[in-house]
Amino acid sequence: MSSVRLRFSPALQFFFFSLFAVVLPAEGQGKLERVAVNLHNNWYVQSSATVTDTGATISTPGYAHSGWLQTNIPATPLGAEFDNHLVPSPYLNENAAQISGTCYDVTTNYANVAWCAGSPYGPAPWWFLNQFTIPSTLAGQRIYIHFDGINYRANLWVNGTQIASNTQMVGTYARYEYDITSVAVVGGNNAVALQITGPNGGNQELAITYVDWQLMAPDRNEGVWRDAWITSSGAVNVRDPQVQTSVSSNLSSAALTVTAELSNPTSASVSGTLSGTITPGNITFSQAVTLPAGASHQLFTFTPAAYPQLNLSNPLLWWPAKLGPQNLYQATVQFSVGATVSDTQSFNFGVRKLDTGLNPADPSGNQWRWFKINNQPFVIKGAGWAYDMLLKYDFDTTQLQEQLQYALDMGLNTMRFEGKMEDQTFYDLADQDGILIMAGWCCCTSWEQWKNWSTESQTVANSSLDTQMRELRNHPSAFLWLNSSDLQPPSANEQQEVNIERADNWPNVVLNMANYGTSTVTGLNGIREGGPYEWEPPNYFYNNTAQGLARGFVDEASVGPMIPPTESMIAGLVEDPINYPEDATWDYHMGGTPFTTLGVFNSAMSSRYGSPTNSADYMRKAMVMDYEGWRVQHEAYEINKTGAANGRTGDAAMGMIDWMFNKGWFSLHWQLFDFFYRPGPAYFATKKADEITHIAWDYGGLTGGPGTVYVTNDDYSTHSGLTATVDVLNFNLSGAYHNTFAVTAGPASSTAVVTLPTIANLSTTYFINLKLTDSSSNVVSRNFYWYSTTPDAVKNACKWYYCGASKSANMTSLATLPMVTVTHTDSVGANAVNTTLTNSSSSLAFLVRARVLDNAANEVLPVWWNDNYVVLLPGESRTLTASYFNNVAPPSGATVHLDGFNVNPN
């Protein structure tokens, strides 16, 4: 019985509206303010086509909302219908097509077109209502309401009074804060109502888009899509504190500059003390302040020159994952009048030194950008982040933690947000985990249609950018912002962006776009897109100098499809057994044009491994394709990271962003693990390739031939006393080459171990078995390759998204491997399951997969294996370990089950 993971059982415009609320700019540190009332839960949702009452009536405390749909944030119409079991799961099968308002499929970028005719979700607005109490302990305080995100424009009422209009409260990525002191009922019942109109699908509204990644929900995620809350303060409030850090060249000291904005919305001046504390170190600082009546967002600064205590000796540095500790400091900034605290904010920040520059020109004349953290080079190993189709997991802290733990387990250190920025919860987790954040706006929609922007569009763009700068700037994980994705912004637009970034003291790198190019405002970016986005033969990453060669920093690329394991296919397609040849439901869960089918992938499979005979044969060959493809793209960037491997000046590989990391619905495309959190071959291939110290083979390298074995090292230590064992095996496993080599892996290095000799009479399909051991004979890294004496030849003429092979490697003999039984001895401990696999046969056990099932034969997910999809030679044993989130106990009745390419299930 298969199982499914249970998911879901700068200053900007200021407005003065009416007599009741000062509309503040889209600013703030999120929930770092003292939250008095959390408005995350108990939202009621209904269409304005159904409700004829006015906003004044609906927002009256005690309004009867019978028949409305109850939900929590993210509060969207379809999300509420899903929560209330009124629609089938849009994540699975072709269910989304059955939901009213869905007149499109994944091939349509629904963000760019009009609402479907008769859609219940638009263009008519929807109502969102929350009824809440404000505790009497807040009597005498000023009361503010905050919205971290609405999509797309809203009329806002509180307690029967309109607070903002939909020309003021507009923009998906802006934040909103309103002073509701004059209408708030302290110690009693309150209500907030928003009449929200979703994005119109034109080219002027800057909202959420999924491009060709995944299907957009038919409601376009309209609603209260980010958190909302109530805060309070005395006469003066504190907003947007920041700690800017400047680290000395030798890392021995750091100078801190602390800023904060104060507002006094009262009719009298207020005198008091602005003070702060930084720990560890118990550093304190303060200054006397007098704020005139009506002062708004007045900036105050503590410099290290005026406050010498802000100069740190031997600062605790923050490092990316696996390269050092993720040290964090905490700052508290508060304003007090006498002994009474008016307002306070606390937040974490990190101290680290970030440097960047351009390498010498490569043979093509391109200059590639390098990065250093704390004076050390590092390879960017990242992936592209996707929102949940209904935004559900984006507000589930546990699921965010699980996904980031998956990233760490695979050896990733970076997440790219192409217009998919998250909130403080995510950023705090990224800080703690050492996951770097590369963020910026999205391609292929109104975000890049500058010539069509209205005055409102530009205002929304500015407020959105200001919000993101303030959200991210204190986080050491944030290291790079892109002002655009695929296209170069007009200089006038980009200059406005740069002005905001400077005004907001953005401390990190800013580049014009993700595509290679030069801006008159920000200069040469030195990074590139260009794929691939489809399956490629492995030597594409080593010898295709036109497109594929691992060089520089590619910020989105992948080998296209990632076919989930059979259990996930059954659950996601809702087919048992899965249909083969693949049917329309498979294609429904692919990507947008030209990624609408598995044609490229399947053609390569048939050419290289033989045409599948049935669904089981297809799935096992897809497993091989996925492991091979996802491993090589990471290894190539590791091998080429010093530039010595390919011998091309200026061509050192700085890193890559896998396209993509996750998917917000069931998908067969662009992902490292599937919708159910079931790790498959792409996951473990990436984990293998991204080992800190790793042994790898380059498929013939730049010039072809037998290829070279390398040992790569990512950390900043020298690893001496290593031994590399290299075996080349014929298909019948007879030895064709064997040697051992002493290896010293230097800091952040790629070391050539041996260029393999040409081997006469090598079988058409052959194997390379690599092992790296330390001085105590402990295995540091192992790797196993299969390839052909008739290697792939990459096409010379490439499309923008892939090249493909003009001649395919012949590995059809793999299909003739005899079925074998791998025995296993299991032990279930308090926090892990261990299983020792043994191949007692005389044949190869190829890509052996282990799973842990509970006493109901369900696989409990997510799960963390130390390795999986392993290869066992005759007589070889290997111990695998499975553990669970937060080291919880294994499932009740845990048993280990094996299968594989040629492994009898047992």
Coordinates of C-alpha atoms in Angstrom, one line a residue, residues 398-888:
T398 CA 6.6 23.1 10.1
Q399 CA 6.4 22.5 6.4
L400 CA 8.8 25.5 5.8
Q401 CA 11.2 23.9 8.2
E402 CA 10.9 20.5 6.6
Q403 CA 11.6 21.9 3.1
L404 CA 14.6 23.9 4.3
Q405 CA 15.9 20.8 6.1
Y406 CA 15.6 19.0 2.8
A407 CA 17.6 21.8 1.2
L408 CA 20.3 21.4 3.8
D409 CA 20.3 17.7 3.5
M410 CA 20.9 18.0 -0.3
G411 CA 23.9 20.3 0.4
L412 CA 22.1 23.4 -1.0
N413 CA 23.0 26.8 0.4
T414 CA 20.9 29.2 -1.6
M415 CA 17.2 29.8 -2.5
R416 CA 16.2 32.0 -5.4
F417 CA 12.9 33.9 -5.1
E418 CA 11.8 35.0 -8.6
G419 CA 9.0 37.1 -7.3
K420 CA 8.1 34.6 -4.7
M421 CA 9.3 36.5 -1.6
E422 CA 8.4 35.1 1.8
D423 CA 7.9 36.6 5.2
Q424 CA 9.8 37.0 8.4
T425 CA 9.2 33.4 9.5
F426 CA 11.0 32.1 6.4
Y427 CA 13.8 34.6 6.6
D428 CA 14.4 33.8 10.2
L429 CA 14.6 30.1 9.4
A430 CA 17.0 30.9 6.5
D431 CA 19.2 32.8 8.9
Q432 CA 19.2 29.9 11.4
D433 CA 19.9 27.3 8.7
G434 CA 22.5 29.2 6.6
I435 CA 20.4 29.4 3.5
L436 CA 21.3 32.4 1.3
I437 CA 18.4 34.3 -0.3
M438 CA 18.6 35.6 -3.8
A439 CA 15.4 37.6 -4.5
G440 CA 13.9 39.9 -7.1
W441 CA 10.9 40.3 -9.4
C442 CA 9.4 37.8 -11.8
C443 CA 9.6 37.5 -15.5
C444 CA 7.1 37.1 -18.3
T445 CA 4.3 39.3 -17.0
S446 CA 3.4 42.8 -16.1
W447 CA 6.5 43.1 -13.9
E448 CA 8.5 43.4 -17.2
Q449 CA 6.0 45.4 -19.2
W450 CA 7.3 48.8 -18.1
K451 CA 6.1 50.6 -21.2
N452 CA 2.5 49.8 -20.3
W453 CA 2.7 50.8 -16.7
S454 CA 0.3 53.4 -15.4
T455 CA 1.2 56.0 -12.7
E456 CA -0.3 53.6 -10.2
S457 CA 1.8 50.7 -11.5
Q458 CA 5.0 52.7 -10.8
T459 CA 3.8 53.6 -7.4
V460 CA 3.0 50.0 -6.6
A461 CA 6.4 48.9 -7.9
N462 CA 8.1 51.4 -5.7
S463 CA 6.1 50.5 -2.6
S464 CA 6.6 46.8 -3.3
L465 CA 10.4 47.2 -3.5
D466 CA 10.5 49.4 -0.4
T467 CA 8.6 46.7 1.5
Q468 CA 11.0 43.9 0.4
M469 CA 14.1 46.0 1.2
R470 CA 12.9 46.6 4.7
E471 CA 11.8 43.0 5.1
L472 CA 15.1 41.5 4.1
R473 CA 17.8 44.0 5.0
N474 CA 18.5 42.8 8.6
H475 CA 18.8 39.2 7.5
P476 CA 22.4 37.9 6.9
S477 CA 20.8 35.2 4.6
A478 CA 19.8 37.9 2.1
F479 CA 22.7 38.5 -0.2
L480 CA 21.5 39.5 -3.7
W481 CA 18.6 41.5 -5.2
L482 CA 17.7 41.4 -8.9
N483 CA 15.8 44.5 -10.2
S484 CA 14.3 42.3 -12.9
S485 CA 14.4 38.7 -14.1
D486 CA 14.7 38.1 -17.8
L487 CA 14.7 41.6 -19.3
Q488 CA 16.7 44.8 -18.7
P489 CA 14.6 47.5 -17.0
P490 CA 14.6 50.9 -18.7
S491 CA 17.2 53.1 -17.1
A492 CA 14.6 55.5 -15.7
N493 CA 12.7 52.6 -14.0
E494 CA 15.9 51.0 -12.7
Q495 CA 17.1 54.3 -11.4
Q496 CA 14.0 54.6 -9.3
E497 CA 14.7 51.1 -7.9
V498 CA 18.3 52.0 -7.1
N499 CA 17.1 55.2 -5.3
I500 CA 14.8 53.2 -3.1
E501 CA 17.5 50.6 -2.4
R502 CA 20.0 53.3 -1.3
A503 CA 17.4 55.1 0.8
D504 CA 16.6 51.9 2.5
N505 CA 20.3 51.2 3.2
W506 CA 20.2 47.9 1.3
P507 CA 23.5 46.4 2.4
N508 CA 23.9 43.7 -0.2
V509 CA 24.5 43.2 -4.0
V510 CA 22.1 44.7 -6.5
L511 CA 22.1 43.5 -10.1
N512 CA 20.0 44.6 -13.0
M513 CA 18.5 41.2 -14.0
A514 CA 19.1 37.5 -14.2
N515 CA 20.1 37.4 -17.8
Y516 CA 23.7 38.3 -18.7
G517 CA 23.9 42.0 -19.7
T518 CA 25.0 45.5 -18.8
S519 CA 22.9 48.3 -17.3
T520 CA 23.7 52.0 -17.5
V521 CA 22.6 52.2 -13.9
T522 CA 24.1 49.1 -12.2
G523 CA 26.7 48.0 -14.7
L524 CA 27.6 44.5 -15.9
N525 CA 25.8 41.8 -13.9
G526 CA 28.1 38.9 -14.7
I527 CA 25.4 36.2 -14.2
R528 CA 23.3 34.3 -16.7
E529 CA 20.2 32.4 -17.3
G530 CA 19.9 30.4 -20.5
G531 CA 19.2 27.0 -19.1
P532 CA 19.1 24.3 -19.9
Y533 CA 15.5 23.8 -19.0
E534 CA 15.1 20.3 -20.6
W535 CA 17.0 17.0 -20.4
E536 CA 20.6 17.1 -21.6
P537 CA 23.3 14.4 -22.0
P538 CA 25.8 14.6 -19.1
N539 CA 28.7 15.8 -21.2
Y540 CA 26.7 18.9 -22.2
F541 CA 27.8 20.4 -18.9
Y542 CA 31.5 19.8 -19.7
N543 CA 32.0 20.4 -23.4
N544 CA 29.2 22.5 -24.8
T545 CA 30.9 25.9 -24.8
A546 CA 28.0 27.6 -26.6
Q547 CA 25.4 27.0 -23.9
G548 CA 25.9 24.3 -21.4
L549 CA 29.5 24.5 -20.1
A550 CA 29.6 24.8 -16.3
R551 CA 31.0 28.3 -15.9
G552 CA 30.2 31.5 -14.1
F553 CA 27.0 31.7 -12.1
V554 CA 23.9 30.4 -13.8
D555 CA 20.9 31.5 -11.9
E556 CA 18.3 29.1 -13.4
A557 CA 19.0 25.8 -15.1
S558 CA 18.0 22.2 -14.9
V559 CA 17.6 19.0 -16.8
G560 CA 13.8 19.4 -16.9
P561 CA 11.6 16.5 -15.8
M562 CA 11.8 14.8 -12.5
I563 CA 9.5 11.8 -12.5
P564 CA 8.3 11.2 -8.9
P565 CA 8.5 7.6 -7.5
T566 CA 5.7 5.3 -8.4
E567 CA 3.8 5.8 -5.1
S568 CA 3.7 9.5 -5.7
M569 CA 2.6 9.1 -9.3
I570 CA -0.3 6.9 -8.2
A571 CA -1.4 9.5 -5.6
G572 CA -0.8 12.6 -7.8
L573 CA -2.2 11.3 -11.1
V574 CA -4.9 9.4 -9.2
E575 CA -4.1 6.4 -11.4
D576 CA -3.5 2.9 -9.9
P577 CA -1.8 1.5 -11.8
I578 CA -0.4 4.5 -13.6
N579 CA -1.4 4.7 -17.3
Y580 CA 1.3 4.0 -19.8
P581 CA 2.0 5.2 -22.4
E582 CA 1.4 8.4 -20.5
D583 CA -1.9 10.0 -20.8
A584 CA -3.2 13.6 -20.8
T585 CA -3.1 13.7 -17.0
W586 CA 0.6 13.4 -17.1
D587 CA 0.9 16.3 -19.5
Y588 CA -1.5 18.3 -17.4
H589 CA 1.1 18.3 -14.7
M590 CA 4.0 19.3 -16.9
G591 CA 4.9 23.0 -17.5
G592 CA 4.0 25.7 -19.9
T593 CA 5.0 25.9 -23.5
P594 CA 7.4 24.4 -24.7
F595 CA 7.5 22.2 -21.6
T596 CA 4.1 20.7 -22.1
T597 CA 5.1 17.0 -22.6
L598 CA 7.8 14.5 -21.7
G599 CA 8.8 14.2 -25.4
V600 CA 12.4 15.3 -25.1
F601 CA 13.0 13.2 -22.0
N602 CA 11.3 10.2 -23.4
S603 CA 13.1 10.3 -26.7
A604 CA 16.4 10.4 -24.9
M605 CA 15.4 7.5 -22.7
S606 CA 14.5 5.4 -25.7
S607 CA 17.7 6.2 -27.5
R608 CA 20.0 5.7 -24.5
Y609 CA 18.3 2.9 -22.5
G610 CA 15.8 1.4 -24.9
S611 CA 12.1 2.0 -25.4
P612 CA 10.1 1.1 -22.2
T613 CA 8.0 -2.0 -22.5
N614 CA 5.5 -1.1 -19.8
S615 CA 4.9 1.4 -17.0
A616 CA 7.3 -0.4 -14.6
D617 CA 10.1 -0.4 -17.2
Y618 CA 9.4 3.3 -17.9
M619 CA 9.6 4.2 -14.2
R620 CA 12.9 2.4 -13.6
K621 CA 14.5 4.0 -16.7
A622 CA 13.2 7.4 -15.6
M623 CA 14.9 6.7 -12.3
V624 CA 18.2 6.2 -14.1
M625 CA 17.7 9.3 -16.2
D626 CA 16.9 11.5 -13.3
Y627 CA 19.8 10.3 -11.1
E628 CA 22.3 10.7 -13.9
G629 CA 21.0 14.1 -15.1
W630 CA 20.5 15.9 -11.8
R631 CA 23.9 14.7 -10.4
V632 CA 26.0 15.8 -13.3
Q633 CA 24.9 19.4 -13.4
H634 CA 25.9 19.9 -9.8
E635 CA 29.2 18.0 -10.1
A636 CA 30.2 20.0 -13.2
Y637 CA 30.0 23.3 -11.3
E638 CA 32.0 21.8 -8.4
I639 CA 34.7 20.4 -10.7
N640 CA 35.0 23.6 -12.7
K641 CA 34.9 26.0 -9.7
T642 CA 38.6 27.0 -9.9
G643 CA 38.6 27.2 -13.7
A644 CA 41.6 24.8 -13.9
A645 CA 39.4 21.8 -15.0
N646 CA 38.4 23.3 -18.3
G647 CA 41.6 25.3 -18.8
R648 CA 39.7 28.4 -20.1
T649 CA 40.7 31.7 -18.6
G650 CA 37.8 33.4 -16.8
D651 CA 35.6 30.4 -17.0
A652 CA 35.6 29.3 -13.3
A653 CA 32.2 28.1 -12.2
M654 CA 30.7 30.2 -9.4
G655 CA 27.6 28.1 -8.9
M656 CA 24.1 27.4 -10.1
I657 CA 20.4 27.6 -9.2
D658 CA 18.5 24.5 -9.9
W659 CA 15.2 25.2 -11.7
M660 CA 13.5 24.4 -9.4
F661 CA 13.5 23.3 -5.7
N662 CA 9.9 22.5 -5.1
K663 CA 6.5 22.7 -6.7
G664 CA 3.2 24.0 -5.4
W665 CA 1.1 21.2 -6.9
F666 CA 1.8 17.7 -8.1
S667 CA 4.3 18.0 -10.9
L668 CA 6.5 15.9 -13.2
H669 CA 8.8 18.8 -14.0
W670 CA 11.4 21.1 -12.5
Q671 CA 11.7 19.9 -8.9
L672 CA 14.1 18.2 -6.5
F673 CA 11.4 16.3 -4.6
D674 CA 7.8 15.8 -5.2
F675 CA 4.6 17.3 -3.9
F676 CA 4.2 14.7 -1.2
Y677 CA 7.8 15.3 0.1
R678 CA 8.9 11.9 -1.2
P679 CA 12.6 12.2 -2.0
G680 CA 13.5 10.5 -5.3
P681 CA 16.5 10.0 -7.5
A682 CA 17.0 13.7 -8.2
Y683 CA 17.1 14.4 -4.5
F684 CA 19.7 11.8 -3.7
A685 CA 21.7 12.6 -6.9
T686 CA 21.9 16.2 -5.8
K687 CA 22.8 15.2 -2.2
K688 CA 25.6 13.0 -3.6
A689 CA 27.0 15.7 -5.9
D690 CA 26.9 18.4 -3.2
E691 CA 28.9 16.5 -0.6
I692 CA 31.4 18.9 1.1
T693 CA 34.3 16.6 0.1
H694 CA 33.4 14.6 -3.0
I695 CA 34.9 12.3 -5.7
A696 CA 33.6 12.7 -9.2
W697 CA 34.2 11.9 -12.9
D698 CA 33.8 14.4 -15.7
Y699 CA 32.4 12.4 -18.6
G700 CA 35.4 13.3 -20.7
G701 CA 35.6 16.9 -19.8
L702 CA 36.1 19.7 -22.2
T703 CA 37.8 17.8 -25.0
G704 CA 36.2 14.3 -24.6
G705 CA 38.0 11.0 -24.1
P706 CA 38.1 8.7 -21.1
G707 CA 37.7 11.6 -18.7
T708 CA 39.3 12.7 -15.4
V709 CA 38.5 11.9 -11.8
Y710 CA 38.4 14.8 -9.4
V711 CA 38.2 15.4 -5.7
T712 CA 36.3 18.6 -4.8
N713 CA 36.3 20.2 -1.4
D714 CA 34.0 23.1 -0.3
D715 CA 35.2 23.8 3.2
Y716 CA 38.2 25.9 4.2
S717 CA 40.3 23.1 5.6
T718 CA 43.1 21.0 4.0
H719 CA 42.2 17.3 3.9
S720 CA 45.3 15.3 3.7
G721 CA 45.9 11.6 3.9
L722 CA 43.0 10.8 1.5
T723 CA 43.0 7.8 -0.8
A724 CA 41.1 7.7 -4.1
T725 CA 40.3 4.2 -5.4
V726 CA 39.3 4.2 -9.1
D727 CA 37.9 1.1 -10.8
V728 CA 36.6 0.8 -14.4
L729 CA 34.4 -2.2 -14.9
N730 CA 33.1 -4.0 -17.9
F731 CA 29.4 -4.6 -18.0
N732 CA 30.0 -8.2 -16.7
L733 CA 31.8 -6.5 -13.8
S734 CA 35.3 -7.8 -14.8
G735 CA 38.0 -5.3 -14.0
A736 CA 39.3 -3.1 -16.8
Y737 CA 41.3 -0.6 -14.8
H738 CA 42.2 -0.3 -11.1
N739 CA 44.4 2.1 -9.2
T740 CA 44.7 4.0 -6.0
F741 CA 46.0 7.6 -5.5
A742 CA 47.0 9.6 -2.5
V743 CA 45.1 12.9 -2.5
T744 CA 45.3 16.1 -0.6
A745 CA 42.2 18.3 -1.0
G746 CA 43.0 21.9 -0.3
P747 CA 40.6 24.5 0.9
A748 CA 37.7 25.4 -1.5
S749 CA 39.4 23.3 -4.2
S750 CA 39.0 21.0 -7.2
T751 CA 41.8 18.6 -7.5
A752 CA 42.5 16.4 -10.6
V753 CA 43.3 12.8 -9.4
V754 CA 43.8 10.9 -12.6
T755 CA 43.0 11.2 -16.3
L756 CA 41.8 7.7 -17.2
P757 CA 43.7 5.9 -19.9
T758 CA 42.0 4.7 -23.1
I759 CA 41.0 1.1 -22.4
A760 CA 41.0 -1.4 -25.2
N761 CA 38.1 -3.8 -25.6
L762 CA 36.0 -2.1 -23.0
S763 CA 32.4 -3.2 -23.1
T764 CA 29.9 -0.9 -24.8
T765 CA 28.2 -0.1 -21.5
Y766 CA 30.7 0.1 -18.7
F767 CA 30.9 1.3 -15.1
I768 CA 33.2 3.6 -13.1
N769 CA 33.3 2.9 -9.3
L770 CA 35.0 5.6 -7.2
K771 CA 35.7 5.7 -3.5
L772 CA 37.5 8.3 -1.4
T773 CA 38.7 7.2 2.1
D774 CA 40.6 9.0 4.9
S775 CA 43.7 7.9 6.7
S776 CA 41.6 5.7 8.9
S777 CA 40.0 4.0 5.9
N778 CA 36.7 5.7 6.6
V779 CA 34.7 6.3 3.5
V780 CA 34.5 10.1 2.8
S781 CA 32.8 9.8 -0.6
R782 CA 31.7 7.2 -3.0
N783 CA 30.3 7.5 -6.5
F784 CA 29.2 5.1 -9.3
Y785 CA 28.8 5.9 -12.9
W786 CA 27.4 4.1 -16.0
Y787 CA 28.3 5.1 -19.5
S788 CA 29.1 4.0 -23.0
T789 CA 32.1 3.7 -25.3
T790 CA 29.8 5.4 -27.8
P791 CA 29.4 8.6 -25.8
D792 CA 26.7 11.2 -26.3
A793 CA 27.3 14.0 -28.8
V794 CA 25.7 17.3 -28.0
K795 CA 24.0 19.1 -30.9
N796 CA 25.8 22.2 -32.2
A797 CA 22.5 24.0 -33.0
C798 CA 20.7 24.7 -29.8
K799 CA 17.3 26.1 -29.0
W800 CA 17.0 28.7 -26.2
Y801 CA 16.0 26.1 -23.7
Y802 CA 18.0 23.0 -24.6
C803 CA 20.5 21.4 -27.1
G804 CA 19.9 17.7 -26.8
A805 CA 22.0 14.9 -28.4
S806 CA 22.8 14.4 -32.0
K807 CA 24.1 10.9 -31.1
S808 CA 23.1 9.0 -27.9
A809 CA 25.2 6.9 -25.7
N810 CA 24.3 3.3 -25.9
M811 CA 23.4 1.9 -22.5
T812 CA 20.5 -0.4 -23.6
S813 CA 22.2 -3.3 -22.0
L814 CA 21.3 -2.0 -18.6
A815 CA 17.8 -3.4 -19.3
T816 CA 19.3 -6.9 -19.4
L817 CA 20.6 -6.8 -15.8
P818 CA 19.2 -9.8 -14.0
M819 CA 16.8 -9.3 -11.2
V820 CA 18.6 -9.8 -7.8
T821 CA 17.5 -10.0 -4.2
V822 CA 19.2 -7.7 -1.7
T823 CA 18.8 -8.8 1.8
H824 CA 18.6 -6.3 4.7
T825 CA 19.1 -6.4 8.4
D826 CA 17.1 -3.7 10.2
S827 CA 17.1 -2.1 13.6
V828 CA 14.6 0.5 14.8
G829 CA 16.1 2.9 17.4
A830 CA 14.6 5.7 19.4
N831 CA 15.3 8.3 16.7
A832 CA 16.3 6.4 13.5
V833 CA 15.9 3.3 11.5
N834 CA 19.1 1.5 10.3
T835 CA 19.2 -1.0 7.6
T836 CA 22.2 -2.9 6.4
L837 CA 21.8 -4.0 2.8
T838 CA 23.8 -6.9 1.3
N839 CA 24.0 -8.0 -2.3
S840 CA 24.8 -11.7 -2.1
S841 CA 24.2 -12.3 -5.8
S842 CA 26.8 -12.4 -8.5
S843 CA 25.3 -9.5 -10.3
L844 CA 25.1 -5.7 -9.9
A845 CA 22.2 -4.4 -7.7
F846 CA 21.5 -1.1 -9.4
L847 CA 19.9 1.9 -7.8
V848 CA 18.6 0.1 -4.7
R849 CA 15.9 2.1 -3.0
A850 CA 15.0 1.7 0.7
R851 CA 11.7 2.9 2.3
V852 CA 10.4 2.7 5.9
L853 CA 6.7 1.8 6.1
D854 CA 4.6 1.9 9.3
N855 CA 2.3 -0.8 10.6
A856 CA -0.4 0.2 8.1
A857 CA 2.1 -0.1 5.2
N858 CA 2.2 3.7 4.8
E859 CA 5.5 5.5 4.1
V860 CA 5.9 8.3 6.7
L861 CA 7.1 11.5 5.0
P862 CA 9.2 13.6 5.1
V863 CA 12.1 11.3 5.8
W864 CA 15.9 12.0 5.8
W865 CA 18.1 9.1 4.5
N866 CA 21.9 9.4 4.7
D867 CA 21.9 7.9 1.2
N868 CA 19.5 6.1 -1.1
Y869 CA 19.3 4.8 -4.6
V870 CA 22.6 3.1 -4.0
V871 CA 24.6 0.6 -6.2
L872 CA 25.9 -2.6 -4.6
L873 CA 28.5 -4.8 -6.3
P874 CA 28.4 -8.5 -5.7
G875 CA 29.2 -9.2 -2.0
E876 CA 29.0 -5.6 -1.0
S877 CA 27.1 -4.3 2.0
R878 CA 26.0 -0.8 2.9
T879 CA 24.2 0.6 6.0
L880 CA 21.5 3.2 5.4
T881 CA 19.9 5.3 8.1
A882 CA 16.5 7.0 8.0
S883 CA 15.5 9.7 10.5
Y884 CA 12.5 12.0 10.9
F885 CA 11.8 15.7 11.5
N886 CA 13.0 17.0 14.8
N887 CA 14.4 13.5 15.5
V888 CA 11.1 12.1 16.5

